[in-house]
JSON list of C-alpha atoms in Angstrom, two decimals:
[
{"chain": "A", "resi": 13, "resn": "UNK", "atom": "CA", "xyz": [104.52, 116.64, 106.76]},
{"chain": "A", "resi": 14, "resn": "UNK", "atom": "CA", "xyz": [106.79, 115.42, 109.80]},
{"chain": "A", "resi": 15, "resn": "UNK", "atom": "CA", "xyz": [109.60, 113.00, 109.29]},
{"chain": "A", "resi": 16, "resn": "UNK", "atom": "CA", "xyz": [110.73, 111.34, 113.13]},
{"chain": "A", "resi": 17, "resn": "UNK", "atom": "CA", "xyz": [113.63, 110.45, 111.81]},
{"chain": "A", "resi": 18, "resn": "UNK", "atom": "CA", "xyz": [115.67, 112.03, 108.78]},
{"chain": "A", "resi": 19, "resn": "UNK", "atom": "CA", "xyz": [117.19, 109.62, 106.13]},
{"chain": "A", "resi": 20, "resn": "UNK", "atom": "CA", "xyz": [120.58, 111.25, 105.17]},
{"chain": "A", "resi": 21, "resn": "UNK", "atom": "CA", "xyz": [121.27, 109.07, 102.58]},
{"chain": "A", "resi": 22, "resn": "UNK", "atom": "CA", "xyz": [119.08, 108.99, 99.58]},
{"chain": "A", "resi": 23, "resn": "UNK", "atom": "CA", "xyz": [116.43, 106.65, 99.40]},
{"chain": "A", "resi": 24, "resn": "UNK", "atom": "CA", "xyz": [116.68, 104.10, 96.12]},
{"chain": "A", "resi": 25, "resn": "UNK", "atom": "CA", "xyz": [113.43, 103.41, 94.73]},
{"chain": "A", "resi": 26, "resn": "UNK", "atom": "CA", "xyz": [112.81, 100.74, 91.71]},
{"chain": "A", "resi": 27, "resn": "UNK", "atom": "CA", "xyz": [109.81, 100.56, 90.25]},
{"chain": "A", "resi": 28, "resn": "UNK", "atom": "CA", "xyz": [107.66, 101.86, 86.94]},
{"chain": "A", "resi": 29, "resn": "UNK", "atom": "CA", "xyz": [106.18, 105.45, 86.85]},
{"chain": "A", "resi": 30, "resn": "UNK", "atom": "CA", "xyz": [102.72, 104.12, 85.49]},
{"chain": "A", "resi": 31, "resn": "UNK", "atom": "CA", "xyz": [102.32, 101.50, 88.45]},
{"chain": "A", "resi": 32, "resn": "UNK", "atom": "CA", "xyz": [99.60, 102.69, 90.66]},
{"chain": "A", "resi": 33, "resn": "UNK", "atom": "CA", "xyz": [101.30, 100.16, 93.52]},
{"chain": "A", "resi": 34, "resn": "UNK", "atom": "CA", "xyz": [104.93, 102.35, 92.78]},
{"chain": "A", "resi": 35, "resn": "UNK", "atom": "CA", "xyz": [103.20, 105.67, 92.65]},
{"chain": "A", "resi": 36, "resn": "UNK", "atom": "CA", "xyz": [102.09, 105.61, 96.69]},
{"chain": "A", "resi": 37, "resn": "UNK", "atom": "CA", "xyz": [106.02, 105.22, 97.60]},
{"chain": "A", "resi": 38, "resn": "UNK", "atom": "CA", "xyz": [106.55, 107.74, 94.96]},
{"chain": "A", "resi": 39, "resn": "UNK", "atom": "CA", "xyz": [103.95, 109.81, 97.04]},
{"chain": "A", "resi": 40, "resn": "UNK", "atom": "CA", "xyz": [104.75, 108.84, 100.42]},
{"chain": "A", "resi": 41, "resn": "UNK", "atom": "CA", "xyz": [108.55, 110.25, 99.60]},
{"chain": "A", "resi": 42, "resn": "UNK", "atom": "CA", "xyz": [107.12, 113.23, 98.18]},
{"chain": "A", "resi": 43, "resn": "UNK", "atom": "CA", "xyz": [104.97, 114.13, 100.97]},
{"chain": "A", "resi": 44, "resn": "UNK", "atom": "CA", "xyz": [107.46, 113.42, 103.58]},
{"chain": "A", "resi": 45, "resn": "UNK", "atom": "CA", "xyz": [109.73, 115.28, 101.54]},
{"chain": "A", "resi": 46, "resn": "UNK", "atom": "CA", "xyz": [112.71, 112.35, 101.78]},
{"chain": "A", "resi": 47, "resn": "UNK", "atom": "CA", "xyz": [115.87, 111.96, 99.54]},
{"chain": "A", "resi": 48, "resn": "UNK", "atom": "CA", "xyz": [115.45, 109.40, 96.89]},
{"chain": "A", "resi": 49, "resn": "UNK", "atom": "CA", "xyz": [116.49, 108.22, 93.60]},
{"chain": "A", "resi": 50, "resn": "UNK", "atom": "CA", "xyz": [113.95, 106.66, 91.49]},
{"chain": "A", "resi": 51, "resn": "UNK", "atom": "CA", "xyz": [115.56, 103.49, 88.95]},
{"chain": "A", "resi": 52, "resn": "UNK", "atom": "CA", "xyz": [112.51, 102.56, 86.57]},
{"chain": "A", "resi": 53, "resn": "UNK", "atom": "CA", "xyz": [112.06, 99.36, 85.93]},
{"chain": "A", "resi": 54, "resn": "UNK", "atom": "CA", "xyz": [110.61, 97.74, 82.23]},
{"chain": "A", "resi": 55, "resn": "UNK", "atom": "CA", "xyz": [108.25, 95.23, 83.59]},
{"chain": "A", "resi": 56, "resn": "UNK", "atom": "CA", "xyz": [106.85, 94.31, 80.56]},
{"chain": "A", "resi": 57, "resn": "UNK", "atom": "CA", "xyz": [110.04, 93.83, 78.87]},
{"chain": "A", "resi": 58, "resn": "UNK", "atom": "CA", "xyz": [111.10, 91.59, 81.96]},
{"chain": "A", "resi": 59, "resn": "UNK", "atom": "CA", "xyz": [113.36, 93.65, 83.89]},
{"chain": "A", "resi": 60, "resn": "UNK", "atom": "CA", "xyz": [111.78, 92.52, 86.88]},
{"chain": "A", "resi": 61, "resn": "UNK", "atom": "CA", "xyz": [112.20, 88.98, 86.30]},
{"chain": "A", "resi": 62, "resn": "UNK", "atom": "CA", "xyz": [116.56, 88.94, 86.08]},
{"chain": "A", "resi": 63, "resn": "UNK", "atom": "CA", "xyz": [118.51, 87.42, 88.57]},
{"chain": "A", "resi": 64, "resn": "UNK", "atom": "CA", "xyz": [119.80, 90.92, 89.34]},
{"chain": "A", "resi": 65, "resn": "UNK", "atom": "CA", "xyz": [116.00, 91.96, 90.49]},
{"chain": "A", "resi": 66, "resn": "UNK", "atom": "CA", "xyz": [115.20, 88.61, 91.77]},
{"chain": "A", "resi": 67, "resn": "UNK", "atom": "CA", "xyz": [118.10, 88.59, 94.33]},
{"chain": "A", "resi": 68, "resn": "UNK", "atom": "CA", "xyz": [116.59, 91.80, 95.84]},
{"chain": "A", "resi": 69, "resn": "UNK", "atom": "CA", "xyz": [112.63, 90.78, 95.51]},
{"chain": "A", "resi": 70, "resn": "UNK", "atom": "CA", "xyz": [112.39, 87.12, 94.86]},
{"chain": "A", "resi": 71, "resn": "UNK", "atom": "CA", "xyz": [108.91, 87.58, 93.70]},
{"chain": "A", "resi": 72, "resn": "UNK", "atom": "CA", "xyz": [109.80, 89.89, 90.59]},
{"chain": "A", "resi": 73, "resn": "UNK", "atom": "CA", "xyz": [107.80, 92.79, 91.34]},
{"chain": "A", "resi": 74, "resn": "UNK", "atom": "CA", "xyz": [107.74, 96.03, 91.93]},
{"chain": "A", "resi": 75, "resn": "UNK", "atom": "CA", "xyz": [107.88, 98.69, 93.96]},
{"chain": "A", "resi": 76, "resn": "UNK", "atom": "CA", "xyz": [111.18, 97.61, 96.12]},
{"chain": "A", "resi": 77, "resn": "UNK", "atom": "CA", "xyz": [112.68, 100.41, 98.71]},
{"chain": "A", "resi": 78, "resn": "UNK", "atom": "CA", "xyz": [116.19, 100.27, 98.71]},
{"chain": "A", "resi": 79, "resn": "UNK", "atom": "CA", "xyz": [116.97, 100.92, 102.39]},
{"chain": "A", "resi": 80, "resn": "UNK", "atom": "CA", "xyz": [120.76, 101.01, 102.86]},
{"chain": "A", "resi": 81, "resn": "UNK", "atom": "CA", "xyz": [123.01, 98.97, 101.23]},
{"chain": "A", "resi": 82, "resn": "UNK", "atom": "CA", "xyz": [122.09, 95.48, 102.35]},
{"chain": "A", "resi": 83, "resn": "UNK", "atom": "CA", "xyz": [118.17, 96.08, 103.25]},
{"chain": "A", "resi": 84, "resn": "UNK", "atom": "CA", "xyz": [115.19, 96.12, 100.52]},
{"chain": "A", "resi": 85, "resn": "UNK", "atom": "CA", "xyz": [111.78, 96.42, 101.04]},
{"chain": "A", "resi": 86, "resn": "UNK", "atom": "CA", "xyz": [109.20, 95.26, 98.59]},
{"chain": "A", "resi": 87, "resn": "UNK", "atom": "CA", "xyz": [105.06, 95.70, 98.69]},
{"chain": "A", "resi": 88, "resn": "UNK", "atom": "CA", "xyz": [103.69, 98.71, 98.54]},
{"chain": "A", "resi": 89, "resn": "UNK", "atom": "CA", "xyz": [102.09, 99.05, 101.45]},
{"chain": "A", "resi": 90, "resn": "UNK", "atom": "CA", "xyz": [104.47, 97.48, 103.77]},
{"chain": "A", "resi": 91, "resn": "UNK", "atom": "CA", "xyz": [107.12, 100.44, 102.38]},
{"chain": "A", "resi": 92, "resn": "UNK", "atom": "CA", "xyz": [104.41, 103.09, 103.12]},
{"chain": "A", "resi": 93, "resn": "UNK", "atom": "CA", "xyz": [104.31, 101.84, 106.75]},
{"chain": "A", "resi": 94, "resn": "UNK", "atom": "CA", "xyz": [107.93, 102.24, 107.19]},
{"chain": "A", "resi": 95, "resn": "UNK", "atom": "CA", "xyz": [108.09, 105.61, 105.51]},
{"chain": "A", "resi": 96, "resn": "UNK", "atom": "CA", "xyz": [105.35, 107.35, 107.08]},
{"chain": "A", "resi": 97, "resn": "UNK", "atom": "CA", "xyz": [106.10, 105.53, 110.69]},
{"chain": "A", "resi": 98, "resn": "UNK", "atom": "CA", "xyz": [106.21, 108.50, 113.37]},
{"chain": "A", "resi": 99, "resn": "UNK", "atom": "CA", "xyz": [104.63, 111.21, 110.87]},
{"chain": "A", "resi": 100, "resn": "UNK", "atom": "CA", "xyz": [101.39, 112.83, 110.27]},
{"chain": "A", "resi": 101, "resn": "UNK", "atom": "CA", "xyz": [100.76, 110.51, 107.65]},
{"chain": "A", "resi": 102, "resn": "UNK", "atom": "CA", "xyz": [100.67, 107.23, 109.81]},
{"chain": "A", "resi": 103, "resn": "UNK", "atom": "CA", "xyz": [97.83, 108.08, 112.66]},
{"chain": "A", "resi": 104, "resn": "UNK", "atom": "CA", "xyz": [98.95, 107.60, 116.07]},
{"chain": "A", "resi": 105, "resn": "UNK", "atom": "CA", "xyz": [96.10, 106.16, 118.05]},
{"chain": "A", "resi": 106, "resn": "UNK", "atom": "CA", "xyz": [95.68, 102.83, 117.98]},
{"chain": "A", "resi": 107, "resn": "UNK", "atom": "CA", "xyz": [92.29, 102.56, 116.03]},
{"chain": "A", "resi": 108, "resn": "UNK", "atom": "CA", "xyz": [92.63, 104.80, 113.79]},
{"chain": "A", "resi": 109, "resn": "UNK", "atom": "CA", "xyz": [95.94, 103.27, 112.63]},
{"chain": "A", "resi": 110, "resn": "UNK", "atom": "CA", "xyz": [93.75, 99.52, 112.34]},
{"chain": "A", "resi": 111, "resn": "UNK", "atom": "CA", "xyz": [91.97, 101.19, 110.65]},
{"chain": "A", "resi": 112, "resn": "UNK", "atom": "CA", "xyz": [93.95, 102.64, 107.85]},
{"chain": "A", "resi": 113, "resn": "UNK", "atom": "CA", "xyz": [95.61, 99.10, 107.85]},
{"chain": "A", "resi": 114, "resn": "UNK", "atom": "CA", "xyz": [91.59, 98.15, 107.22]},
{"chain": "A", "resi": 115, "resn": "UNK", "atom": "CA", "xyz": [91.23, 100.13, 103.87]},
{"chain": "A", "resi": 116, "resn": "UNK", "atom": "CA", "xyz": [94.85, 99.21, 103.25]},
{"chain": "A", "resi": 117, "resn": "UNK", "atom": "CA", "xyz": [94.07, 96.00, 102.76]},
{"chain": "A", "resi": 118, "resn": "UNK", "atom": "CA", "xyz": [90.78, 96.29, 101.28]},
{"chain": "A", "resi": 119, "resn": "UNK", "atom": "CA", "xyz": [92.80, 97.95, 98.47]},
{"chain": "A", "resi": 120, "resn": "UNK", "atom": "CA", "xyz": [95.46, 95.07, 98.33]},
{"chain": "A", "resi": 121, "resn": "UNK", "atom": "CA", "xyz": [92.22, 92.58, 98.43]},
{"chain": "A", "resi": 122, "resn": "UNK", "atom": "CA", "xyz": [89.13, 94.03, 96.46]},
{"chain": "A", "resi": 123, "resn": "UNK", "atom": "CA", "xyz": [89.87, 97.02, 94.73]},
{"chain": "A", "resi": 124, "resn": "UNK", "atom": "CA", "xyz": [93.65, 96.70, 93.26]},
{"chain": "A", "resi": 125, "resn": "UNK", "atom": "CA", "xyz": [93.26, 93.05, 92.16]},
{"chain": "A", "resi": 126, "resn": "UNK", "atom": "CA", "xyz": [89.96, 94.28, 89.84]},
{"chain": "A", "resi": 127, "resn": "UNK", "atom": "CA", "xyz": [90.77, 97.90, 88.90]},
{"chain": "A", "resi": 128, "resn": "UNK", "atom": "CA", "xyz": [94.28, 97.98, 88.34]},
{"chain": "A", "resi": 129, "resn": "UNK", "atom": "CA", "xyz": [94.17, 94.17, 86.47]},
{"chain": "A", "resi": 130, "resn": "UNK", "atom": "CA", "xyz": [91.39, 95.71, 84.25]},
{"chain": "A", "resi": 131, "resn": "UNK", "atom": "CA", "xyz": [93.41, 98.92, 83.66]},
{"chain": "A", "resi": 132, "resn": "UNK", "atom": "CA", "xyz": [96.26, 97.07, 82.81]},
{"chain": "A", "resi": 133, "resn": "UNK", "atom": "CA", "xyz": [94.30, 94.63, 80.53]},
{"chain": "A", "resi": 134, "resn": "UNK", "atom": "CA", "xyz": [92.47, 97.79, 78.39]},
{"chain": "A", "resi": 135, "resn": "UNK", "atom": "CA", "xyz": [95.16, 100.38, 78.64]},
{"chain": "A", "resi": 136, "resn": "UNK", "atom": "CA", "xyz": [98.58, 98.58, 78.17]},
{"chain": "A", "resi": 137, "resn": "UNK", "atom": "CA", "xyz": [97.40, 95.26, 76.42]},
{"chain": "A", "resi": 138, "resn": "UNK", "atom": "CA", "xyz": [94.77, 97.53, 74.79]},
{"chain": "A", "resi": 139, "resn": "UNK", "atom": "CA", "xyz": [92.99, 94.17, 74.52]},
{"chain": "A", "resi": 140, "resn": "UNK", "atom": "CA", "xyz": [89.15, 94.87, 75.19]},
{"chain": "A", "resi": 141, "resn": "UNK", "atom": "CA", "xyz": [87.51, 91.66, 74.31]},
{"chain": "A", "resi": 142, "resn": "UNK", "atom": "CA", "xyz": [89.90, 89.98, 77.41]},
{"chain": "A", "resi": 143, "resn": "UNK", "atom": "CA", "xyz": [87.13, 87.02, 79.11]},
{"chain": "A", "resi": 144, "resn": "UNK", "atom": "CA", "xyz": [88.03, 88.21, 82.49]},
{"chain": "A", "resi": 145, "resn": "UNK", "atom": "CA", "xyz": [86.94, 91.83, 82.12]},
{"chain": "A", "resi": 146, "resn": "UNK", "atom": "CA", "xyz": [83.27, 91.49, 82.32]},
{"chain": "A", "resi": 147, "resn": "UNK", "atom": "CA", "xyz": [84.23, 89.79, 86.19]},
{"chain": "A", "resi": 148, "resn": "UNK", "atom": "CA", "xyz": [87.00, 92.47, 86.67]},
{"chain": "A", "resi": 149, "resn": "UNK", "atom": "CA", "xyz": [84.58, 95.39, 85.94]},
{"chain": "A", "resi": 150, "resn": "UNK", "atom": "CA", "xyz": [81.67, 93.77, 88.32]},
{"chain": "A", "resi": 151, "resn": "UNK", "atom": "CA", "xyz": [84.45, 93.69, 91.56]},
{"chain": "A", "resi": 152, "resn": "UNK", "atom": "CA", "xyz": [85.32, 97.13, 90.41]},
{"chain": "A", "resi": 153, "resn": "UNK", "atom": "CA", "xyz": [82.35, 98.25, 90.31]},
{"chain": "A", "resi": 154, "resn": "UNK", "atom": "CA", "xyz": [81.85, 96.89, 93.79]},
{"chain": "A", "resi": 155, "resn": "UNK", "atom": "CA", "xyz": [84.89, 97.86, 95.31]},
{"chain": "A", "resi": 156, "resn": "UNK", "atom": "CA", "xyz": [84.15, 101.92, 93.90]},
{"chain": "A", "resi": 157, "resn": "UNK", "atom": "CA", "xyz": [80.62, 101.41, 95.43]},
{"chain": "A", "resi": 158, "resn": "UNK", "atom": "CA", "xyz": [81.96, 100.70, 99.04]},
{"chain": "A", "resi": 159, "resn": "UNK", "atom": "CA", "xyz": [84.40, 103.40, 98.71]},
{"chain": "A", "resi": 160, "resn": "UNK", "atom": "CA", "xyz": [81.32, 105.66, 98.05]},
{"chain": "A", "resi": 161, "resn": "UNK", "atom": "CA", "xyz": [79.21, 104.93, 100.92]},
{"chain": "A", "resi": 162, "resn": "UNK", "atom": "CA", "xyz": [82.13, 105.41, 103.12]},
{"chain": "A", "resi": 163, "resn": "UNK", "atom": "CA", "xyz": [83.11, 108.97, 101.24]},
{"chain": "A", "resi": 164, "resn": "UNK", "atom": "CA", "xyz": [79.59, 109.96, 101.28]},
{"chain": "A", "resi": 165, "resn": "UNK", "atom": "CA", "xyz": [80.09, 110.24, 105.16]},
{"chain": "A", "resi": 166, "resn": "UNK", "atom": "CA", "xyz": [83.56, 111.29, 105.76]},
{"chain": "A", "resi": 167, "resn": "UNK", "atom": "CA", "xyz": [86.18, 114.01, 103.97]},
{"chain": "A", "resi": 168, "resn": "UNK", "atom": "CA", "xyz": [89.19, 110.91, 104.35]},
{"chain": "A", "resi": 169, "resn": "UNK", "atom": "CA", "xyz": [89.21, 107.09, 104.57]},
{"chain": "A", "resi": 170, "resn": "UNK", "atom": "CA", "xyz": [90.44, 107.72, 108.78]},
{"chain": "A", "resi": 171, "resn": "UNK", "atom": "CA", "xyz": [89.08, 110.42, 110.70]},
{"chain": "A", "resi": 172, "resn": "UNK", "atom": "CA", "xyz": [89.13, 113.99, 108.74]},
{"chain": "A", "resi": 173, "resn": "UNK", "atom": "CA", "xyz": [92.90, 114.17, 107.99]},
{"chain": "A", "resi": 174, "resn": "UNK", "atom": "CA", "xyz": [94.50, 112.66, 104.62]},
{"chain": "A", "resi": 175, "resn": "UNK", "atom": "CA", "xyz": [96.34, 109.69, 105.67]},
{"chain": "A", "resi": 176, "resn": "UNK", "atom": "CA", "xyz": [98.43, 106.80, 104.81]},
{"chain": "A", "resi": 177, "resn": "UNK", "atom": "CA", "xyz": [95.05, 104.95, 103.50]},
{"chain": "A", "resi": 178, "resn": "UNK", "atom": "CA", "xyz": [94.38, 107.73, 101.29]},
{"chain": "A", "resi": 179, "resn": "UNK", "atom": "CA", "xyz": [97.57, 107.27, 99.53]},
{"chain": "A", "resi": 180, "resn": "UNK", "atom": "CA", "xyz": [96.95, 103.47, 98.90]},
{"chain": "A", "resi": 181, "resn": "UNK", "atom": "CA", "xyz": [93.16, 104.01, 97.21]},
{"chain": "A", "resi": 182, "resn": "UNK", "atom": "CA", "xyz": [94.41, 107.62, 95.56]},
{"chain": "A", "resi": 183, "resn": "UNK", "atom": "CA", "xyz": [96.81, 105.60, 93.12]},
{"chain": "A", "resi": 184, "resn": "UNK", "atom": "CA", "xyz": [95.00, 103.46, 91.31]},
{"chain": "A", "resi": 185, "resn": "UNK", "atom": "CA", "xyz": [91.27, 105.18, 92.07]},
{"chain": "A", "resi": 186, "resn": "UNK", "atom": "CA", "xyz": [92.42, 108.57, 89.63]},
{"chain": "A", "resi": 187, "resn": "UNK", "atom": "CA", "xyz": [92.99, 106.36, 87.09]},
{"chain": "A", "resi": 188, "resn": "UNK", "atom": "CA", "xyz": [90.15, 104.06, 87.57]},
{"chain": "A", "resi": 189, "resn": "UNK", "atom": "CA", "xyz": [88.78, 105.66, 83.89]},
{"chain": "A", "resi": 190, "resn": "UNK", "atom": "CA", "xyz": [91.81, 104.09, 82.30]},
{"chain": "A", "resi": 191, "resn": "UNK", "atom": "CA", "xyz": [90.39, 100.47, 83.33]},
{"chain": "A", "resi": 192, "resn": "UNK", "atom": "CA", "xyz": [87.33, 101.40, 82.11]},
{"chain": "A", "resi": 193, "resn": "UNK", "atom": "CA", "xyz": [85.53, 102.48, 85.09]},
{"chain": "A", "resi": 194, "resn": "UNK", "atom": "CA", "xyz": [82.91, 105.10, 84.69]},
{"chain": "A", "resi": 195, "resn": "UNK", "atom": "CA", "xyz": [83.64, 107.69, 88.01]},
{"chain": "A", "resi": 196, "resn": "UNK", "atom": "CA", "xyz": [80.53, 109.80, 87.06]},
{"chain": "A", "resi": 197, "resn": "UNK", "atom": "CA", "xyz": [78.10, 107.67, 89.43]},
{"chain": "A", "resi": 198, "resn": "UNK", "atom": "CA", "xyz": [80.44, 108.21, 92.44]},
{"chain": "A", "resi": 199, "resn": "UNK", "atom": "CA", "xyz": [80.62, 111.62, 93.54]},
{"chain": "A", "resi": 200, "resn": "UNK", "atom": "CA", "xyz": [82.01, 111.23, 96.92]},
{"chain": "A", "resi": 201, "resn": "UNK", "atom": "CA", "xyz": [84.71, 109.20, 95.63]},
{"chain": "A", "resi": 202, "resn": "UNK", "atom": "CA", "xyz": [85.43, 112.19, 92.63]},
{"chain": "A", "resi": 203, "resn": "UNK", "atom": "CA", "xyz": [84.76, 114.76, 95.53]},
{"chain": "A", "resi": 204, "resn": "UNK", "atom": "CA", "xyz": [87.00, 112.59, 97.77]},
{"chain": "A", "resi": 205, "resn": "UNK", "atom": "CA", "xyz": [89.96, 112.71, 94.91]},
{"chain": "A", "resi": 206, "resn": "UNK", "atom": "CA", "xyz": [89.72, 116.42, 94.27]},
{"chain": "A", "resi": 207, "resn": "UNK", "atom": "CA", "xyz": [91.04, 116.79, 98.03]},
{"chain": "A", "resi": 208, "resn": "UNK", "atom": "CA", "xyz": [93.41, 114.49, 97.77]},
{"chain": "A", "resi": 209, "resn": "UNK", "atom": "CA", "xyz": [94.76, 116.28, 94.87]},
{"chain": "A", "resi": 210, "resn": "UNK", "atom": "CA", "xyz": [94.63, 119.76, 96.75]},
{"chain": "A", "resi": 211, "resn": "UNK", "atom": "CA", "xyz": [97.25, 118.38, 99.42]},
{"chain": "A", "resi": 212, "resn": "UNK", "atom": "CA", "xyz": [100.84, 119.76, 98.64]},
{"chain": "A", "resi": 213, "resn": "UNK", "atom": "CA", "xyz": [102.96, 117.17, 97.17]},
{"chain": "A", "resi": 214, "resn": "UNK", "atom": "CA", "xyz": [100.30, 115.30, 95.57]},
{"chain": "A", "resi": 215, "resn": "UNK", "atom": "CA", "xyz": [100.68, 114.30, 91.84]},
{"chain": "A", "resi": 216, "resn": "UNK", "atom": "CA", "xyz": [99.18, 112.19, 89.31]},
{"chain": "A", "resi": 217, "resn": "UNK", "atom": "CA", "xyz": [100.73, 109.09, 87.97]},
{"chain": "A", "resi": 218, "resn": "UNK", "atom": "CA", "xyz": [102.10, 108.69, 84.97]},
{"chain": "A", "resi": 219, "resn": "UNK", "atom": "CA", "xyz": [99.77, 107.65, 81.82]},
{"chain": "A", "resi": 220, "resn": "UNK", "atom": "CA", "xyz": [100.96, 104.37, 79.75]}
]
């Protein structure tokens, strides 16, 4: 991938390997093959709600980019932007960069809020008879159905290339299964992952 400019310094990166919203800067970084040092952050165990963590993100969560040494960057998809900003990854015209901000914040809006809520509820409370799931599985369900009708047309989420939007919906899509989504029904969205996986520098995330 092209980098416009080259970060000589090491990014920092804090945030928790089985994070679907920590895996795309893990990702982006890889991709754009840029210098970085990952700190992993206990979120369960409250790491992310010290004064420490709160002085760099004052809304206690993670992923935060760690810049230079006065400049942080939290949300996910904000630090994508930055990252991929003048590479391959970020397109250049002007519509097809609205609309990879488009899926980007359909994922922020209708598919992380159900998907990654329910796979946090059934794989790291392991609590299955949680009230909201029925609700959570129903926008999830929803969210995976638009994804298919869109797939079911095109290779990537913006034009035919694997961009910045297919970062955002890779993370927490691959593990949809973990939540409790069934992928079977939606074979352009399983066709859509296998190509994501076959780009270089593409990984899985990490299983809680």
């Amino acid at each position: 991938m092209r980098v416009q400019t080259a970060h000589r310094v090491p990014f920092r990166v804090f945030g928790a390997a089985a994070s679907g919203n920590c895996h795309k800067v893990r990702l982006a970084l890889d991709l754009l093959g840029l210098p970085y040092r990952w700190h992993e952050v206990d979120v369960l165990a409250g790491e992310s709600r010290t004064d420490t963590f709160l002085a760099i993100n004052p809304v206690g969560q993670v992923p935060v980019l760690q810049i230079d040494d006065h400049t942080w960057l939290p949300e996910s998809n904000a630090i994508l932007c930055y990252l991929t900003d003048g590479t391959a990854l970020w397109p250049g015209d002007r519509l097809a960069r609205a609309q990879a901000l488009r899926w980007m914040f359909f994922e922020q809006y209708s598919h992380e809020p159900a998907i990654a809520v329910a796979r946090f509820i059934r794989a790291f409370q392991r609590n299955p008879d949680d009230p909201r799931l029925p609700e959570l599985d129903r926008r999830g369900a929803r969210a995976l159905g638009i994804m298919e009708q869109h797939l079911a047309r095109h290779a990537f989420f913006v034009g035919d290339t694997f961009t910045i939007a297919d970062i955002a919906l890779f993370a927490y899509t691959h593990k949809a299964p973990e939540g409790g989504f069934d992928l079977t029904g939606y074979p352009a969205v399983r066709a859509w992952l296998d190509r994501c996986r076959a780009v270089p520098g593409v990984t899985e995330m990490a299983t809680p």
